[in-house]
Amino acid sequence: MKVLGIESSCDECAAAVVADGREILSNVVATQIPFHAAYNGVVPEIASRKHTEWISGVAAGALEQAGLGPGDIDGVAATARPGLLGSLLVGLNFAKAFAWARNIPFIAVDHMLAHLYAPRLVLPLAGPGTPAAAIPPDYPFLGLLVSGGHSIICRVEGFDDITVLGTTVDDAVGEAFDKVSKFYGFGYPGGAVIDQLAGAGDSGAFRFPLPQLGKPSREAPGGDPSHRYDLSYSGLKTAVTAQLEQFRVKPRAKATQPEFGHGMLSEADKADIAASFQKTAVEILLRSLFRAIEDTGLRTVVTGGGVAANTYLRARLAEKKDLRCVFPPLELCGDNGAMIAGLGYQYLARGDRSPLSTTASARVRAFKH
Ligand code: KG4
Ligand code: ZN
């Protein structure tokens, strides 16, 4: 069964064709980053307008790349939640119209479940020497979903069966990367920029606080169980941005340009801030993740979302030789249509269908907060 997957939840306009939920026949991702970069963040109104302009061309590109015509598609899947409402509606309605016009089944899927599905996909062979596809992890496993909008630690029992164990009580981890980068004027999107800058920095140069969620207290000596796996990024974000003021009042010996202001930090200052922030941001994730591993006994972790591309996070998890950590290939970490088509296939193969009255939702289903 060949499924066309449509993704438009944020700033990537994407479509892909996947055969039998596994083999990627095409994967087209049109990024809107240049249109949002001037604002240092995604502007929802621009995003939905760009999706409207691009969606037909992107879907046509996915069919062409797969060497298929519309008549070869057996089913259509689209992201219905979570995401920017106006953006979601564009892809969702395109997919519904495609399915209606071709008289083929339609299924609406959850974007976060799709990120967890990414490691089950096989990229097209790029030529001789391309490594064989990784063996998909068996259920159950732990999911670490880390993106610009979400930070979720969950227990995954099946493609449509997850239990959220912990999530952020304030900002998402990717959002913290983006906001810190914006504040320091490093560039957009912040995650990749900070990841790169951090490579040359000293991660011990600044000590930023870890959140106190789930910490043992007199009432709960084992820690507050309701927050045991939760995350928080607002304190870190505040501490890192407050450091900019410190550069002015107390210039560092290393600094070559101690004056206050964006762009006035030395290269060493920038790299040290990036590395110290990144280390703490990852530490926050790992602290909760390791608790979940300890409590559940699950030793397989599947990562997903844009932050799963982070070099430091990957290195820290790779150190844990007693864990199986599954990282999707970089092109499947960020938003894409292939993960939507792959997940959609599983529902369609089971006989599930979504009505054409299905609408979009900005929120994650079964979210704790
Ligand atoms: O999954 P995604 O592409 O879109 C959402 O669903 O949000 O994730 C985008 C997020 C952004 O916050 C971006 O800064 C972050 O992923 N990101 C990274 C890296 N690459 C992208 N964060 C840390 N390190 C990276 N290398
Ligand atoms: Zn995503």
mmCIF file of C-alpha atoms and ligand atoms in Angstrom:
data_model
loop_
_atom_site.group_PDB
_atom_site.id
_atom_site.type_symbol
_atom_site.label_atom_id
_atom_site.label_comp_id
_atom_site.label_asym_id
_atom_site.label_seq_id
_atom_site.Cartn_x
_atom_site.Cartn_y
_atom_site.Cartn_z
ATOM 1 C CA MET A 1 0.000 0.000 0.000
ATOM 2 C CA LYS A 2 1.406 3.390 -1.037
ATOM 3 C CA VAL A 3 0.484 6.209 1.312
ATOM 4 C CA LEU A 4 0.907 9.916 0.653
ATOM 5 C CA GLY A 5 1.835 11.726 3.907
ATOM 6 C CA ILE A 6 1.249 15.456 4.354
ATOM 7 C CA GLU A 7 2.858 17.519 7.141
ATOM 8 C CA SER A 8 2.227 21.225 7.730
ATOM 9 C CA SER A 9 2.108 21.641 11.514
ATOM 10 C CA CYS A 10 4.800 24.310 11.783
ATOM 11 C CA ASP A 11 7.303 25.830 9.360
ATOM 12 C CA GLU A 12 8.074 22.809 7.175
ATOM 13 C CA CYS A 13 5.777 22.160 4.230
ATOM 14 C CA ALA A 14 6.303 18.456 3.581
ATOM 15 C CA ALA A 15 4.964 15.522 1.608
ATOM 16 C CA ALA A 16 6.219 11.982 1.077
ATOM 17 C CA VAL A 17 5.202 8.629 -0.313
ATOM 18 C CA VAL A 18 5.893 5.545 1.796
ATOM 19 C CA ALA A 19 5.252 1.939 0.755
ATOM 20 C CA ASP A 20 3.789 -0.467 3.336
ATOM 21 C CA GLY A 21 4.644 1.803 6.245
ATOM 22 C CA ARG A 22 8.356 1.289 5.833
ATOM 23 C CA GLU A 23 10.015 2.100 2.527
ATOM 24 C CA ILE A 24 10.382 5.791 1.729
ATOM 25 C CA LEU A 25 9.744 6.278 -1.991
ATOM 26 C CA SER A 26 9.997 10.063 -1.787
ATOM 27 C CA ASN A 27 10.399 12.726 0.873
ATOM 28 C CA VAL A 28 10.047 16.410 0.008
ATOM 29 C CA VAL A 29 10.537 19.041 2.726
ATOM 30 C CA ALA A 30 10.204 22.726 1.812
ATOM 31 C CA THR A 31 11.444 24.785 4.720
ATOM 32 C CA GLN A 32 10.100 28.248 5.475
ATOM 33 C CA ILE A 33 13.096 29.166 7.653
ATOM 34 C CA PRO A 34 14.217 32.111 5.451
ATOM 35 C CA PHE A 35 10.750 33.682 5.781
ATOM 36 C CA HIS A 36 10.767 33.512 9.586
ATOM 37 C CA ALA A 37 14.466 34.200 10.226
ATOM 38 C CA ALA A 38 14.010 37.976 10.157
ATOM 39 C CA TYR A 39 11.607 37.618 13.116
ATOM 40 C CA ASN A 40 13.822 35.110 14.988
ATOM 41 C CA GLY A 41 10.862 32.780 15.295
ATOM 42 C CA VAL A 42 7.948 31.281 13.407
ATOM 43 C CA VAL A 43 5.252 33.821 12.521
ATOM 44 C CA PRO A 44 2.012 31.778 12.390
ATOM 45 C CA GLU A 45 0.309 33.983 9.806
ATOM 46 C CA ILE A 46 3.279 33.767 7.425
ATOM 47 C CA ALA A 47 3.506 30.005 7.995
ATOM 48 C CA SER A 48 -0.093 29.265 7.024
ATOM 49 C CA ARG A 49 0.090 31.541 3.980
ATOM 50 C CA LYS A 50 3.287 29.839 2.754
ATOM 51 C CA HIS A 51 1.752 26.394 3.279
ATOM 52 C CA THR A 52 -1.229 27.494 1.184
ATOM 53 C CA GLU A 53 1.084 28.626 -1.625
ATOM 54 C CA TRP A 54 3.334 25.582 -1.510
ATOM 55 C CA ILE A 55 1.293 22.521 -0.564
ATOM 56 C CA SER A 56 0.170 21.539 -4.089
ATOM 57 C CA GLY A 57 3.686 21.857 -5.490
ATOM 58 C CA VAL A 58 5.256 19.982 -2.597
ATOM 59 C CA ALA A 59 2.771 17.099 -2.936
ATOM 60 C CA ALA A 60 3.262 17.015 -6.710
ATOM 61 C CA GLY A 61 7.022 16.936 -6.073
ATOM 62 C CA ALA A 62 6.626 13.944 -3.760
ATOM 63 C CA LEU A 63 4.667 12.022 -6.410
ATOM 64 C CA GLU A 64 7.196 12.918 -9.088
ATOM 65 C CA GLN A 65 10.171 11.942 -6.928
ATOM 66 C CA ALA A 66 8.495 8.572 -6.296
ATOM 67 C CA GLY A 67 7.863 8.152 -10.031
ATOM 68 C CA LEU A 68 4.130 7.851 -9.362
ATOM 69 C CA GLY A 69 0.917 9.529 -10.471
ATOM 70 C CA PRO A 70 -2.051 10.423 -8.235
ATOM 71 C CA GLY A 71 -3.782 7.198 -9.337
ATOM 72 C CA ASP A 72 -1.000 5.087 -7.771
ATOM 73 C CA ILE A 73 -1.706 6.327 -4.247
ATOM 74 C CA ASP A 74 -3.784 3.986 -2.065
ATOM 75 C CA GLY A 75 -4.333 6.231 0.957
ATOM 76 C CA VAL A 76 -3.607 9.691 2.356
ATOM 77 C CA ALA A 77 -2.398 10.626 5.843
ATOM 78 C CA ALA A 78 -2.039 14.129 7.293
ATOM 79 C CA THR A 79 -1.004 15.690 10.591
ATOM 80 C CA ALA A 80 -4.079 16.873 12.481
ATOM 81 C CA ARG A 81 -2.424 17.756 15.808
ATOM 82 C CA PRO A 82 -0.533 19.294 17.536
ATOM 83 C CA GLY A 83 0.814 22.415 15.885
ATOM 84 C CA LEU A 84 -0.114 25.859 14.637
ATOM 85 C CA LEU A 85 -3.810 25.719 13.884
ATOM 86 C CA GLY A 86 -3.771 27.737 10.662
ATOM 87 C CA SER A 87 -0.836 25.732 9.313
ATOM 88 C CA LEU A 88 -2.322 22.368 10.271
ATOM 89 C CA LEU A 89 -5.580 23.201 8.484
ATOM 90 C CA VAL A 90 -3.790 23.760 5.180
ATOM 91 C CA GLY A 91 -2.177 20.303 5.008
ATOM 92 C CA LEU A 92 -5.151 18.558 6.553
ATOM 93 C CA ASN A 93 -7.615 20.032 4.079
ATOM 94 C CA PHE A 94 -5.297 19.382 1.149
ATOM 95 C CA ALA A 95 -5.059 15.734 2.198
ATOM 96 C CA LYS A 96 -8.821 15.421 2.654
ATOM 97 C CA ALA A 97 -9.440 16.955 -0.785
ATOM 98 C CA PHE A 98 -6.897 14.611 -2.383
ATOM 99 C CA ALA A 99 -8.494 11.561 -0.767
ATOM 100 C CA TRP A 100 -12.018 12.701 -1.706
ATOM 101 C CA ALA A 101 -11.059 13.433 -5.322
ATOM 102 C CA ARG A 102 -9.354 10.028 -5.718
ATOM 103 C CA ASN A 103 -11.950 8.194 -3.621
ATOM 104 C CA ILE A 104 -9.258 6.650 -1.414
ATOM 105 C CA PRO A 105 -9.049 6.309 2.396
ATOM 106 C CA PHE A 106 -7.955 9.226 4.549
ATOM 107 C CA ILE A 107 -6.423 9.165 8.017
ATOM 108 C CA ALA A 108 -5.546 12.041 10.366
ATOM 109 C CA VAL A 109 -2.523 11.394 12.600
ATOM 110 C CA ASP A 110 -0.773 12.822 15.646
ATOM 111 C CA HIS A 111 2.531 14.548 14.914
ATOM 112 C CA MET A 112 4.207 13.360 18.129
ATOM 113 C CA LEU A 113 3.326 9.714 17.463
ATOM 114 C CA ALA A 114 4.738 10.211 13.984
ATOM 115 C CA HIS A 115 8.111 11.363 15.410
ATOM 116 C CA LEU A 116 8.214 8.086 17.385
ATOM 117 C CA TYR A 117 7.506 6.194 14.176
ATOM 118 C CA ALA A 118 10.474 7.714 12.280
ATOM 119 C CA PRO A 119 13.030 4.972 13.178
ATOM 120 C CA ARG A 120 10.760 2.347 11.576
ATOM 121 C CA LEU A 121 11.287 3.930 8.149
ATOM 122 C CA VAL A 122 13.881 2.900 5.603
ATOM 123 C CA LEU A 123 15.544 5.605 3.571
ATOM 124 C CA PRO A 124 16.004 4.923 -0.134
ATOM 125 C CA LEU A 125 19.417 3.382 -0.797
ATOM 126 C CA ALA A 126 21.777 6.114 -1.876
ATOM 127 C CA GLY A 127 24.026 3.659 -3.693
ATOM 128 C CA PRO A 128 26.561 0.935 -2.979
ATOM 129 C CA GLY A 129 27.947 1.058 0.533
ATOM 130 C CA THR A 130 24.777 2.529 2.063
ATOM 131 C CA PRO A 131 24.272 0.792 5.387
ATOM 132 C CA ALA A 132 21.331 -1.576 5.629
ATOM 133 C CA ALA A 133 18.296 -0.269 7.494
ATOM 134 C CA ALA A 134 18.494 -0.430 11.256
ATOM 135 C CA ILE A 135 16.290 -3.007 12.946
ATOM 136 C CA PRO A 136 13.226 -1.189 14.308
ATOM 137 C CA PRO A 137 13.042 -1.252 18.097
ATOM 138 C CA ASP A 138 10.565 -3.656 19.693
ATOM 139 C CA TYR A 139 7.723 -2.278 21.807
ATOM 140 C CA PRO A 140 7.638 -1.295 24.622
ATOM 141 C CA PHE A 141 10.299 1.384 24.788
ATOM 142 C CA LEU A 142 10.762 4.885 26.177
ATOM 143 C CA GLY A 143 10.236 7.848 23.898
ATOM 144 C CA LEU A 144 12.112 11.132 24.222
ATOM 145 C CA LEU A 145 10.272 13.665 22.081
ATOM 146 C CA VAL A 146 12.099 16.947 21.961
ATOM 147 C CA SER A 147 11.150 19.713 19.581
ATOM 148 C CA GLY A 148 10.397 23.405 19.352
ATOM 149 C CA GLY A 149 6.921 22.950 20.779
ATOM 150 C CA HIS A 150 7.174 19.842 22.971
ATOM 151 C CA SER A 151 9.347 17.974 25.427
ATOM 152 C CA ILE A 152 7.855 14.611 26.325
ATOM 153 C CA ILE A 153 9.134 11.505 28.045
ATOM 154 C CA CYS A 154 6.744 8.636 27.398
ATOM 155 C CA ARG A 155 6.267 4.925 27.570
ATOM 156 C CA VAL A 156 5.484 3.548 24.117
ATOM 157 C CA GLU A 157 3.547 0.276 23.845
ATOM 158 C CA GLY A 158 2.587 0.464 20.187
ATOM 159 C CA PHE A 159 2.404 2.865 17.237
ATOM 160 C CA ASP A 160 -0.769 4.419 18.670
ATOM 161 C CA ASP A 161 -0.313 3.638 22.339
ATOM 162 C CA ILE A 162 1.747 5.972 24.490
ATOM 163 C CA THR A 163 1.605 7.009 28.111
ATOM 164 C CA VAL A 164 3.084 10.412 28.868
ATOM 165 C CA LEU A 165 5.321 10.077 31.927
ATOM 166 C CA GLY A 166 6.756 13.563 31.991
ATOM 167 C CA THR A 167 6.593 16.784 30.090
ATOM 168 C CA THR A 168 7.674 20.370 30.452
ATOM 169 C CA VAL A 169 5.807 22.491 32.968
ATOM 170 C CA ASP A 170 6.716 25.656 31.046
ATOM 171 C CA ASP A 171 8.859 25.995 27.883
ATOM 172 C CA ALA A 172 9.862 23.258 25.452
ATOM 173 C CA VAL A 173 13.562 22.444 25.203
ATOM 174 C CA GLY A 174 13.801 23.514 21.530
ATOM 175 C CA GLU A 175 12.075 26.773 22.423
ATOM 176 C CA ALA A 176 14.749 27.399 25.083
ATOM 177 C CA PHE A 177 17.471 26.912 22.445
ATOM 178 C CA ASP A 178 15.631 29.274 20.101
ATOM 179 C CA LYS A 179 14.997 31.962 22.757
ATOM 180 C CA VAL A 180 18.571 31.940 24.100
ATOM 181 C CA SER A 181 19.890 32.200 20.565
ATOM 182 C CA LYS A 182 17.512 35.066 19.809
ATOM 183 C CA PHE A 183 18.480 36.915 22.985
ATOM 184 C CA TYR A 184 22.210 36.637 22.283
ATOM 185 C CA GLY A 185 21.727 37.337 18.584
ATOM 186 C CA PHE A 186 23.267 34.001 17.533
ATOM 187 C CA GLY A 187 20.762 33.334 14.744
ATOM 188 C CA TYR A 188 17.673 31.302 13.891
ATOM 189 C CA PRO A 189 16.717 28.531 14.346
ATOM 190 C CA GLY A 190 18.692 28.504 17.570
ATOM 191 C CA GLY A 191 19.192 24.778 18.113
ATOM 192 C CA ALA A 192 21.555 24.087 15.251
ATOM 193 C CA VAL A 193 23.430 27.398 15.792
ATOM 194 C CA ILE A 194 23.998 26.756 19.504
ATOM 195 C CA ASP A 195 24.960 23.127 18.807
ATOM 196 C CA GLN A 196 27.642 24.354 16.416
ATOM 197 C CA LEU A 197 28.884 27.233 18.587
ATOM 198 C CA ALA A 198 29.066 24.929 21.609
ATOM 199 C CA GLY A 199 31.576 22.703 19.841
ATOM 200 C CA ALA A 200 34.297 25.291 20.464
ATOM 201 C CA GLY A 201 33.164 26.234 23.975
ATOM 202 C CA ASP A 202 33.859 25.215 27.557
ATOM 203 C CA SER A 203 30.671 23.693 28.981
ATOM 204 C CA GLY A 204 31.940 24.283 32.514
ATOM 205 C CA ALA A 205 32.499 28.017 32.016
ATOM 206 C CA PHE A 206 29.102 28.977 33.466
ATOM 207 C CA ARG A 207 27.017 27.118 36.011
ATOM 208 C CA PHE A 208 23.306 27.384 35.370
ATOM 209 C CA PRO A 209 20.707 26.046 37.821
ATOM 210 C CA LEU A 210 18.841 22.792 37.374
ATOM 211 C CA PRO A 211 15.086 22.860 38.107
ATOM 212 C CA GLN A 212 13.996 21.585 41.504
ATOM 213 C CA LEU A 213 10.972 19.636 40.215
ATOM 214 C CA GLY A 214 10.511 16.241 41.795
ATOM 215 C CA LYS A 215 13.146 17.013 44.422
ATOM 216 C CA PRO A 216 12.828 15.174 47.772
ATOM 217 C CA SER A 217 11.138 17.199 50.507
ATOM 218 C CA ARG A 218 9.965 16.531 54.056
ATOM 219 C CA GLU A 219 6.443 15.697 52.781
ATOM 220 C CA ALA A 220 7.758 13.545 49.933
ATOM 221 C CA PRO A 221 11.187 12.133 50.864
ATOM 222 C CA GLY A 222 11.357 10.193 47.592
ATOM 223 C CA GLY A 223 10.621 13.386 45.647
ATOM 224 C CA ASP A 224 7.257 14.728 44.443
ATOM 225 C CA PRO A 225 5.954 11.760 42.429
ATOM 226 C CA SER A 226 3.699 13.930 40.266
ATOM 227 C CA HIS A 227 6.762 15.690 38.820
ATOM 228 C CA ARG A 228 9.248 12.809 38.848
ATOM 229 C CA TYR A 229 9.800 12.892 35.084
ATOM 230 C CA ASP A 230 8.772 16.470 34.384
ATOM 231 C CA LEU A 231 11.004 19.135 32.895
ATOM 232 C CA SER A 232 11.282 22.889 33.205
ATOM 233 C CA TYR A 233 13.210 25.335 31.052
ATOM 234 C CA SER A 234 12.066 28.780 32.142
ATOM 235 C CA GLY A 235 14.623 29.007 34.996
ATOM 236 C CA LEU A 236 17.498 28.053 32.711
ATOM 237 C CA LYS A 237 16.325 30.499 30.067
ATOM 238 C CA THR A 238 16.173 33.302 32.636
ATOM 239 C CA ALA A 239 19.615 32.463 34.062
ATOM 240 C CA VAL A 240 21.270 32.363 30.650
ATOM 241 C CA THR A 241 19.709 35.608 29.514
ATOM 242 C CA ALA A 242 20.611 37.258 32.858
ATOM 243 C CA GLN A 243 24.235 36.326 32.183
ATOM 244 C CA LEU A 244 24.283 38.844 29.345
ATOM 245 C CA GLU A 245 23.889 41.625 31.904
ATOM 246 C CA GLN A 246 26.728 40.077 33.926
ATOM 247 C CA PHE A 247 29.053 40.438 30.956
ATOM 248 C CA ARG A 248 28.559 44.185 31.265
ATOM 249 C CA VAL A 249 29.007 44.567 35.004
ATOM 250 C CA LYS A 250 31.751 41.974 35.350
ATOM 251 C CA PRO A 251 33.718 41.426 32.132
ATOM 252 C CA ARG A 252 35.469 38.087 31.926
ATOM 253 C CA ALA A 253 39.226 37.851 31.624
ATOM 254 C CA LYS A 254 38.734 35.882 28.408
ATOM 255 C CA ALA A 255 36.532 38.547 26.834
ATOM 256 C CA THR A 256 38.078 40.721 24.194
ATOM 257 C CA GLN A 257 35.136 43.061 23.870
ATOM 258 C CA PRO A 258 33.552 43.328 27.296
ATOM 259 C CA GLU A 259 31.110 46.093 26.319
ATOM 260 C CA PHE A 260 27.441 45.325 26.718
ATOM 261 C CA GLY A 261 25.287 44.638 23.697
ATOM 262 C CA HIS A 262 24.404 42.035 21.111
ATOM 263 C CA GLY A 263 27.350 41.108 18.970
ATOM 264 C CA MET A 264 29.781 42.588 21.515
ATOM 265 C CA LEU A 265 30.809 39.318 23.129
ATOM 266 C CA SER A 266 34.072 37.679 22.203
ATOM 267 C CA GLU A 267 33.952 34.456 20.208
ATOM 268 C CA ALA A 268 35.082 32.607 23.347
ATOM 269 C CA ASP A 269 32.229 34.151 25.360
ATOM 270 C CA LYS A 270 29.673 33.060 22.779
ATOM 271 C CA ALA A 271 31.016 29.537 22.560
ATOM 272 C CA ASP A 272 31.190 29.195 26.352
ATOM 273 C CA ILE A 273 27.630 30.446 26.821
ATOM 274 C CA ALA A 274 26.384 28.083 24.114
ATOM 275 C CA ALA A 275 28.239 25.093 25.573
ATOM 276 C CA SER A 276 27.215 25.793 29.171
ATOM 277 C CA PHE A 277 23.587 26.348 28.250
ATOM 278 C CA GLN A 278 23.480 23.256 26.039
ATOM 279 C CA LYS A 279 25.037 21.084 28.741
ATOM 280 C CA THR A 280 22.421 22.169 31.286
ATOM 281 C CA ALA A 281 19.540 21.864 28.812
ATOM 282 C CA VAL A 282 20.566 18.279 28.031
ATOM 283 C CA GLU A 283 21.225 17.508 31.705
ATOM 284 C CA ILE A 284 17.619 18.465 32.498
ATOM 285 C CA LEU A 285 16.353 16.019 29.869
ATOM 286 C CA LEU A 286 18.658 13.213 30.935
ATOM 287 C CA ARG A 287 17.920 13.528 34.632
ATOM 288 C CA SER A 288 14.226 12.831 34.035
ATOM 289 C CA LEU A 289 14.901 10.276 31.315
ATOM 290 C CA PHE A 290 17.288 8.285 33.524
ATOM 291 C CA ARG A 291 14.693 8.257 36.312
ATOM 292 C CA ALA A 292 12.148 6.848 33.865
ATOM 293 C CA ILE A 293 14.640 4.202 32.703
ATOM 294 C CA GLU A 294 15.362 3.221 36.287
ATOM 295 C CA ASP A 295 11.689 3.033 37.279
ATOM 296 C CA THR A 296 10.319 1.264 34.202
ATOM 297 C CA GLY A 297 13.294 -1.008 33.530
ATOM 298 C CA LEU A 298 12.952 -0.155 29.835
ATOM 299 C CA ARG A 299 16.393 0.093 28.289
ATOM 300 C CA THR A 300 15.492 1.172 24.767
ATOM 301 C CA VAL A 301 15.049 4.883 24.123
ATOM 302 C CA VAL A 302 13.714 6.247 20.858
ATOM 303 C CA THR A 303 14.372 9.927 20.307
ATOM 304 C CA GLY A 304 12.482 12.210 17.967
ATOM 305 C CA GLY A 305 11.942 15.865 17.092
ATOM 306 C CA GLY A 306 14.369 18.556 16.027
ATOM 307 C CA VAL A 307 16.396 18.558 19.265
ATOM 308 C CA ALA A 308 17.158 14.847 18.735
ATOM 309 C CA ALA A 309 19.675 16.117 16.173
ATOM 310 C CA ASN A 310 21.720 17.693 18.994
ATOM 311 C CA THR A 311 25.344 16.482 18.979
ATOM 312 C CA TYR A 312 25.835 16.731 22.737
ATOM 313 C CA LEU A 313 22.584 14.877 23.537
ATOM 314 C CA ARG A 314 23.578 12.119 21.112
ATOM 315 C CA ALA A 315 27.067 11.880 22.614
ATOM 316 C CA ARG A 316 25.761 11.715 26.181
ATOM 317 C CA LEU A 317 23.297 8.944 25.323
ATOM 318 C CA ALA A 318 25.895 7.057 23.284
ATOM 319 C CA GLU A 319 28.058 6.873 26.433
ATOM 320 C CA LYS A 320 25.391 4.711 28.090
ATOM 321 C CA LYS A 321 26.486 1.330 26.873
ATOM 322 C CA ASP A 322 23.700 -0.440 28.766
ATOM 323 C CA LEU A 323 21.013 1.401 26.774
ATOM 324 C CA ARG A 324 19.844 1.009 23.221
ATOM 325 C CA CYS A 325 19.371 4.576 22.009
ATOM 326 C CA VAL A 326 17.684 4.921 18.659
ATOM 327 C CA PHE A 327 18.222 8.167 16.790
ATOM 328 C CA PRO A 328 16.389 8.587 13.507
ATOM 329 C CA PRO A 329 18.616 9.673 10.622
ATOM 330 C CA LEU A 330 19.070 13.452 10.694
ATOM 331 C CA GLU A 331 16.675 14.004 7.767
ATOM 332 C CA LEU A 332 13.938 12.205 9.708
ATOM 333 C CA CYS A 333 14.533 14.009 13.048
ATOM 334 C CA GLY A 334 12.903 17.240 11.946
ATOM 335 C CA ASP A 335 9.399 17.489 10.548
ATOM 336 C CA ASN A 336 8.749 15.437 7.414
ATOM 337 C CA GLY A 337 5.928 13.770 5.520
ATOM 338 C CA ALA A 338 7.485 10.284 5.556
ATOM 339 C CA MET A 339 6.829 9.754 9.262
ATOM 340 C CA ILE A 340 3.199 10.829 8.695
ATOM 341 C CA ALA A 341 2.772 8.425 5.763
ATOM 342 C CA GLY A 342 4.443 5.589 7.700
ATOM 343 C CA LEU A 343 2.278 6.020 10.775
ATOM 344 C CA GLY A 344 -0.818 6.591 8.607
ATOM 345 C CA TYR A 345 -0.237 3.245 6.902
ATOM 346 C CA GLN A 346 -0.464 1.419 10.234
ATOM 347 C CA TYR A 347 -3.927 2.835 10.911
ATOM 348 C CA LEU A 348 -5.129 2.307 7.338
ATOM 349 C CA ALA A 349 -3.851 -1.280 7.260
ATOM 350 C CA ARG A 350 -5.866 -1.930 10.425
ATOM 351 C CA GLY A 351 -8.972 -0.549 8.723
ATOM 352 C CA ASP A 352 -9.117 2.793 10.539
ATOM 353 C CA ARG A 353 -10.430 5.781 8.594
ATOM 354 C CA SER A 354 -10.915 9.447 9.559
ATOM 355 C CA PRO A 355 -14.065 11.236 8.441
ATOM 356 C CA LEU A 356 -13.713 14.186 6.087
ATOM 357 C CA SER A 357 -15.183 16.315 8.879
ATOM 358 C CA THR A 358 -11.955 15.802 10.906
ATOM 359 C CA THR A 359 -10.500 19.093 12.060
ATOM 360 C CA ALA A 360 -7.156 20.214 13.451
ATOM 361 C CA SER A 361 -6.185 20.684 17.083
ATOM 362 C CA ALA A 362 -3.298 22.729 18.459
ATOM 363 C CA ARG A 363 -2.887 20.458 21.475
ATOM 364 C CA VAL A 364 -1.359 17.066 22.172
ATOM 365 C CA ARG A 365 -3.890 14.388 23.058
ATOM 366 C CA ALA A 366 -3.494 12.814 26.515
ATOM 367 C CA PHE A 367 -1.239 15.591 27.620
ATOM 368 C CA LYS A 368 -0.587 15.795 31.328
ATOM 369 C CA HIS A 369 -0.588 19.576 31.582
HETATM 370 O O1 KG4 B 1 10.652 18.793 15.368
HETATM 371 P P1 KG4 B 1 11.011 20.157 14.857
HETATM 372 O O2 KG4 B 1 11.670 20.257 13.504
HETATM 373 O O3 KG4 B 1 9.750 21.071 14.803
HETATM 374 C C1 KG4 B 1 8.825 21.107 15.814
HETATM 375 O O4 KG4 B 1 7.926 20.191 15.808
HETATM 376 O O5 KG4 B 1 8.957 22.005 16.690
HETATM 377 O O6 KG4 B 1 11.954 20.844 15.969
HETATM 378 C C2 KG4 B 1 12.448 22.150 15.804
HETATM 379 C C3 KG4 B 1 13.298 22.494 17.028
HETATM 380 C C4 KG4 B 1 13.753 23.956 17.062
HETATM 381 O O7 KG4 B 1 13.511 24.487 18.355
HETATM 382 C C5 KG4 B 1 15.242 23.880 16.778
HETATM 383 O O8 KG4 B 1 15.976 24.945 17.370
HETATM 384 C C6 KG4 B 1 15.589 22.546 17.400
HETATM 385 O O9 KG4 B 1 14.503 21.711 17.043
HETATM 386 N N1 KG4 B 1 16.832 21.974 16.865
HETATM 387 C C7 KG4 B 1 17.906 21.696 17.639
HETATM 388 C C8 KG4 B 1 18.931 21.212 16.769
HETATM 389 N N2 KG4 B 1 18.420 21.212 15.504
HETATM 390 C C9 KG4 B 1 17.139 21.676 15.586
HETATM 391 N N3 KG4 B 1 18.104 21.832 18.972
HETATM 392 C C10 KG4 B 1 19.297 21.475 19.466
HETATM 393 N N4 KG4 B 1 20.326 21.020 18.698
HETATM 394 C C11 KG4 B 1 20.176 20.868 17.358
HETATM 395 N N5 KG4 B 1 21.188 20.409 16.605
HETATM 396 ZN ZN ZN B 2 8.027 17.959 14.985
#
